[in-house]
Short mmCIF file of C-alpha atoms in Angstrom, two decimals:
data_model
loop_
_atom_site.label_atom_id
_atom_site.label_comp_id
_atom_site.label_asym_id
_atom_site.label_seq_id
_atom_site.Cartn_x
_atom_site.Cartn_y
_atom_site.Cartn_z
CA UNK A 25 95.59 85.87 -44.66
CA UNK A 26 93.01 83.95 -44.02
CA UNK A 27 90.39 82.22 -46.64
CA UNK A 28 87.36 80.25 -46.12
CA UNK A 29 89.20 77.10 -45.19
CA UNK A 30 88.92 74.95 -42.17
CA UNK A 31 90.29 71.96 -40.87
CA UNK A 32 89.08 69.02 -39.33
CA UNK A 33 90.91 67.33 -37.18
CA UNK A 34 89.94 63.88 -36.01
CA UNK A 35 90.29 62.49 -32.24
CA UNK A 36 87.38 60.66 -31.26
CA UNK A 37 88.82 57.23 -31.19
CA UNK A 38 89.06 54.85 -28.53
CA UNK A 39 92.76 54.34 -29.12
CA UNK A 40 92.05 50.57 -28.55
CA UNK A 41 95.46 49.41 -29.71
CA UNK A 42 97.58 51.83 -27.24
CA UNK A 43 95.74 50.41 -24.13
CA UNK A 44 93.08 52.40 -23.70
CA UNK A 45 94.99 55.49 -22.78
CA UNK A 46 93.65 58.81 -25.07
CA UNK A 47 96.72 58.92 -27.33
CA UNK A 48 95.74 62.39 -28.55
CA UNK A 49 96.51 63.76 -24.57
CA UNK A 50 99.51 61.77 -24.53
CA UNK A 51 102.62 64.52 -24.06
CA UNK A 52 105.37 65.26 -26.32
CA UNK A 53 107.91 67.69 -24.71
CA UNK A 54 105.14 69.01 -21.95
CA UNK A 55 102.86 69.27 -24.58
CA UNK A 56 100.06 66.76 -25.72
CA UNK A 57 99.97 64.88 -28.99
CA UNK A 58 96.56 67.08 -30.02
CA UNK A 59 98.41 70.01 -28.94
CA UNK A 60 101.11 69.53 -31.53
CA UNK A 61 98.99 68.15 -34.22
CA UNK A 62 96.79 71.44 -34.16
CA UNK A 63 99.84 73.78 -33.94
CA UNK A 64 101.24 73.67 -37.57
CA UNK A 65 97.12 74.56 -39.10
CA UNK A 66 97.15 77.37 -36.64
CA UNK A 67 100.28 78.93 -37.51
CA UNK A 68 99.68 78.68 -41.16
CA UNK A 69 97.21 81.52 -40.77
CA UNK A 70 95.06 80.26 -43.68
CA UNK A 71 91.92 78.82 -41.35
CA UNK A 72 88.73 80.34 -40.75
CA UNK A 73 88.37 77.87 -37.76
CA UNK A 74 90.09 74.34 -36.70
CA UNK A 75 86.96 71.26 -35.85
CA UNK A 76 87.86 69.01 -33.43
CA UNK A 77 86.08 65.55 -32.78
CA UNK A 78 86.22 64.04 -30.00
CA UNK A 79 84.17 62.18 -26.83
CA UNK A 80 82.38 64.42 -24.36
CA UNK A 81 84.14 63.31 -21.68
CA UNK A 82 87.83 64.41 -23.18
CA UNK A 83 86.28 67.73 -24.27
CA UNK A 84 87.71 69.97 -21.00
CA UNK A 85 91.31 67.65 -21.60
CA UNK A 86 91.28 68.98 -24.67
CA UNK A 87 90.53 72.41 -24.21
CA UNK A 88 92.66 72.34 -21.07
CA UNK A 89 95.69 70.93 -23.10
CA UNK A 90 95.23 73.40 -26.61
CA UNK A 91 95.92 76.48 -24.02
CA UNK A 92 96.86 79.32 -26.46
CA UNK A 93 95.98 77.84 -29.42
CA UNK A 94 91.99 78.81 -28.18
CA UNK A 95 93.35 81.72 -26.99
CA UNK A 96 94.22 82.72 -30.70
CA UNK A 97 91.80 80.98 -32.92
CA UNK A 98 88.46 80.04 -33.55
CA UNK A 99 88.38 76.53 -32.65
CA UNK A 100 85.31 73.87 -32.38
CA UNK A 101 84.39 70.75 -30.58
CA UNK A 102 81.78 68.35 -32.09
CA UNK A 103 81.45 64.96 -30.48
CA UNK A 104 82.11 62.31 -32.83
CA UNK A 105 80.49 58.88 -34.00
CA UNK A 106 81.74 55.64 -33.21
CA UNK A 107 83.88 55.05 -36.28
CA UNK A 108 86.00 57.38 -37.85
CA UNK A 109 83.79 57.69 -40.85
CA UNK A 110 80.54 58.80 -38.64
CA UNK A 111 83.28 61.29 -36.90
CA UNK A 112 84.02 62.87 -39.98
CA UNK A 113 80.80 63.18 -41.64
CA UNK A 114 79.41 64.71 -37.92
CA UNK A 115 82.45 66.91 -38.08
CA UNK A 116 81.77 68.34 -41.78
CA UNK A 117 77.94 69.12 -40.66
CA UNK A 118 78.44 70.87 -38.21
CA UNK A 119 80.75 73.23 -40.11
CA UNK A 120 77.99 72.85 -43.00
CA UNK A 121 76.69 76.65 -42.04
CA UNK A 122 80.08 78.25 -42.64
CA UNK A 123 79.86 77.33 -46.41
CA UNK A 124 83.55 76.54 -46.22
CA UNK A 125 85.39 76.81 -49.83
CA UNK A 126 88.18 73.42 -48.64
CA UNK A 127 88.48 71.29 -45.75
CA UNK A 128 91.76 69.92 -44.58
CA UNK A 129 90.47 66.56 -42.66
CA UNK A 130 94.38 65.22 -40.49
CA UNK A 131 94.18 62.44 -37.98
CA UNK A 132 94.95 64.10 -34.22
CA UNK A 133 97.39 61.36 -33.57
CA UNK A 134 99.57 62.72 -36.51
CA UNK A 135 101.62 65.58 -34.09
CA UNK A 136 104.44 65.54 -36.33
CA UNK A 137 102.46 67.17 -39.68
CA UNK A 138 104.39 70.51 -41.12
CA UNK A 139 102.99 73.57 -42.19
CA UNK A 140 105.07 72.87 -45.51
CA UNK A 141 102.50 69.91 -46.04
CA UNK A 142 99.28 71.71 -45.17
CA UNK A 143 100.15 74.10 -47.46
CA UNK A 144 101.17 71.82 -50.45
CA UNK A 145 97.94 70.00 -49.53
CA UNK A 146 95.77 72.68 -49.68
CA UNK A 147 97.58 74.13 -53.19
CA UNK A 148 96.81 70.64 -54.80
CA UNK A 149 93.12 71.08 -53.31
CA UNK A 150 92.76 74.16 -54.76
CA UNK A 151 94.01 73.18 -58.45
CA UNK A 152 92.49 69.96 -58.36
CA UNK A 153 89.45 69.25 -56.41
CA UNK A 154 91.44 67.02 -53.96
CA UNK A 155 94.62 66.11 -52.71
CA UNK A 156 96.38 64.15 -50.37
CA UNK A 157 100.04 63.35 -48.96
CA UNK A 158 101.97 60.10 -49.76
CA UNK A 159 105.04 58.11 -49.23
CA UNK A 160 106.64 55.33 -51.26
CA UNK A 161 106.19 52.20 -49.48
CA UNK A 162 109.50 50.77 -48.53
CA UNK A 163 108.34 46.80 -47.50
CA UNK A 164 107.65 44.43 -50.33
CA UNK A 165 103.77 43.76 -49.59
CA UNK A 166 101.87 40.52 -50.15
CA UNK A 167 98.48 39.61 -50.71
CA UNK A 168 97.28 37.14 -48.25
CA UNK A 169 94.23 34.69 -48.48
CA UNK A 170 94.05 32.28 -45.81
CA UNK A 171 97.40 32.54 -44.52
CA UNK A 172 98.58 31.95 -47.90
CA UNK A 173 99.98 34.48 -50.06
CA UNK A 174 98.01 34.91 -53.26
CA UNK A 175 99.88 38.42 -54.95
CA UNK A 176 102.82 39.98 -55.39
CA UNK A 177 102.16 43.34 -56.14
CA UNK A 178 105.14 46.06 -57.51
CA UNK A 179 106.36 47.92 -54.91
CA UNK A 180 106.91 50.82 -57.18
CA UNK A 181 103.69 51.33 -57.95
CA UNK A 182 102.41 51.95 -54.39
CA UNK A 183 102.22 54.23 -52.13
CA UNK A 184 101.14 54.96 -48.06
CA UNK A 185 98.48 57.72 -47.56
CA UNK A 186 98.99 59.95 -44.73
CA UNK A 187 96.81 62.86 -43.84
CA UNK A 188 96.35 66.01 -43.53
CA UNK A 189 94.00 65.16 -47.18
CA UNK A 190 92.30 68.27 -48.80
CA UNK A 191 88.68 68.38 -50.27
CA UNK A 192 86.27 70.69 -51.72
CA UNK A 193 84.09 70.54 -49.14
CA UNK A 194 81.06 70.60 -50.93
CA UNK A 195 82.33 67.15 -52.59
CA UNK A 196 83.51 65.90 -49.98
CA UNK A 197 80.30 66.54 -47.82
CA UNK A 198 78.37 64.97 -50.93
CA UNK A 199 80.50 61.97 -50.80
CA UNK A 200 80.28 61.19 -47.23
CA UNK A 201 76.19 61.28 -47.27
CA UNK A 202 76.00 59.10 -50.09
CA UNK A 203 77.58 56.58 -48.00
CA UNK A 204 75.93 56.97 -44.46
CA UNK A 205 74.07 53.71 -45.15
CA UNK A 206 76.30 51.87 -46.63
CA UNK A 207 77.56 48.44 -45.11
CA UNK A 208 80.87 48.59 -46.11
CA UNK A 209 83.13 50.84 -43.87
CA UNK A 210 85.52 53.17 -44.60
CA UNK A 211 88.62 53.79 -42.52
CA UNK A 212 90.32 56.78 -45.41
CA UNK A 213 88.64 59.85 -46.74
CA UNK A 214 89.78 59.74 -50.11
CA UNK A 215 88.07 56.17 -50.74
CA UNK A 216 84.73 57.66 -50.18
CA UNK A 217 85.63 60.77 -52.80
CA UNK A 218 86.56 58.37 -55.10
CA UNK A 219 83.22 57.90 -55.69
CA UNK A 220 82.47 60.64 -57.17
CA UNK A 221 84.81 59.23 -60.38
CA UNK A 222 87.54 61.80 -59.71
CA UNK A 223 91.09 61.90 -59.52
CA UNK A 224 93.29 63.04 -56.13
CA UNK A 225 96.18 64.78 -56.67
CA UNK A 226 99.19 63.57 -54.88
CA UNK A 227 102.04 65.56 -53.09
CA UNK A 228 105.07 64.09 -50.92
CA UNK A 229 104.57 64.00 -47.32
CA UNK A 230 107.21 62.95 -45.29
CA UNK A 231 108.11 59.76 -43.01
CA UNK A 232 108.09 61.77 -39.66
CA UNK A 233 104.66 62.51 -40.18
CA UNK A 234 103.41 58.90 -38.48
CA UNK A 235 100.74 58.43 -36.81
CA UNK A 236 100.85 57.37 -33.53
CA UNK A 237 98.61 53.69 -33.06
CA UNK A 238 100.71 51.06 -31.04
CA UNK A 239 102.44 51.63 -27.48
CA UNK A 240 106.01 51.76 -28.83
CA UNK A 241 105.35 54.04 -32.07
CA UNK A 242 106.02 56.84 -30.52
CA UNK A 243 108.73 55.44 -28.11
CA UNK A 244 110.73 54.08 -31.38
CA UNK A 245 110.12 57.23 -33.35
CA UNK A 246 111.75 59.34 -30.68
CA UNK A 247 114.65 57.12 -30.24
CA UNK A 248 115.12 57.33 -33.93
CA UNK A 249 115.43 60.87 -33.86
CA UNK A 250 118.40 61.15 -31.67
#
């Protein structure tokens, strides 16, 4: 059934480090990486409507490539900004006039996302406030200063983000105006909530839900399937 929750999916980037090519309309068995990133918030049934950012000029690819997903649900096109953060605040006002109870904001070059996740993600939204999907990190990370390394953090202690990541969207909204003139940048939703002083729940995501930002990601991800 569905409530008054919508999703915002993100694919207005220049996809810089993949050559230039529009990762999003890249094709995954005949079917494009948006294509397959939308699917699993459509089936769910739970969405009022699915946002989509994205440049003016890709806005026919997309539609072209989403087929019977538009067919079968309400979905929107805003263009977006020229960083992510200026995407996604564009993205939440324009659904501002829906009055939208949560907003599920996933990257469009994650095609791999479950509807097992969504829904987890949108459970923790609802009980907490906010929630997003992690993995344990699996690399010992350093801290580097001037090609020197300066930390040794404990691996146990942290953890990847991945999206889909749920927000009330009235917080959320609040969040991401506070910091439209702000000169630091944000690059991950739940940095800017965490302004407000409150706490994001966590749920387990899984490692097949990468996203796709280098030429061989996908390439290697495949091949590790098989």
């Amino acid at each position: 059934m569905q409530k008054n929750y919508i999703a915002l999916i993100t694919a207005a980037g220049e996809s810089r480090r993949i050559g230039g090519t529009k990762k999003e309309l890249i094709k995954i068995d005949e079917k494009t990486v948006i294509y397959h990133a939308v699917l699993p918030f459509a089936k769910t049934g739970l969405f009022k409507a699915i946002f989509i950012t994205c440049q003016q000029e890709f806005e026919s690819k997309f539609r072209d490539s989403l087929g019977d997903i538009i067919n079968n649900n309400v979905i929107e096109f805003t263009h977006g900004g020229k960083t992510r953060q200026e995407s996604v605040f564009l993205g939440l006002k324009a659904m501002e006039h829906l009055d939208p109870e949560i907003v599920l904001i996933h990257d469009g070059a994650r095609p791999f996302i479950t509807e097992e996740i969504i829904k987890n993600v949108i459970s923790g939204t609802l009980e907490h406030g906010a929630c997003a999907p992690l993995i344990p990190v699996v690399d010992t990370i350093k801290i580097v200063e001037n090609n020197f390394i300066t930390g040794h953090p404990q691996r146990q202690s942290l953890m990847s983000i991945q999206t889909p990541q749920g927000f009330k969207f009235i917080d959320i909204l609040e969040c991401h105006t506070k910091v439209r003139d702000s000169e630091k940048s944000f690059t991950d939703d739940t940095e800017i909530y965490s302004l407000l002083g409150k706490n994001i729940y966590v749920v387990e995501s899984s490692r097949e839900n990468i996203k796709i930002t280098y030429p061989d990601d996908l390439e290697n991800f495949i091949k590790n399937k098989r």
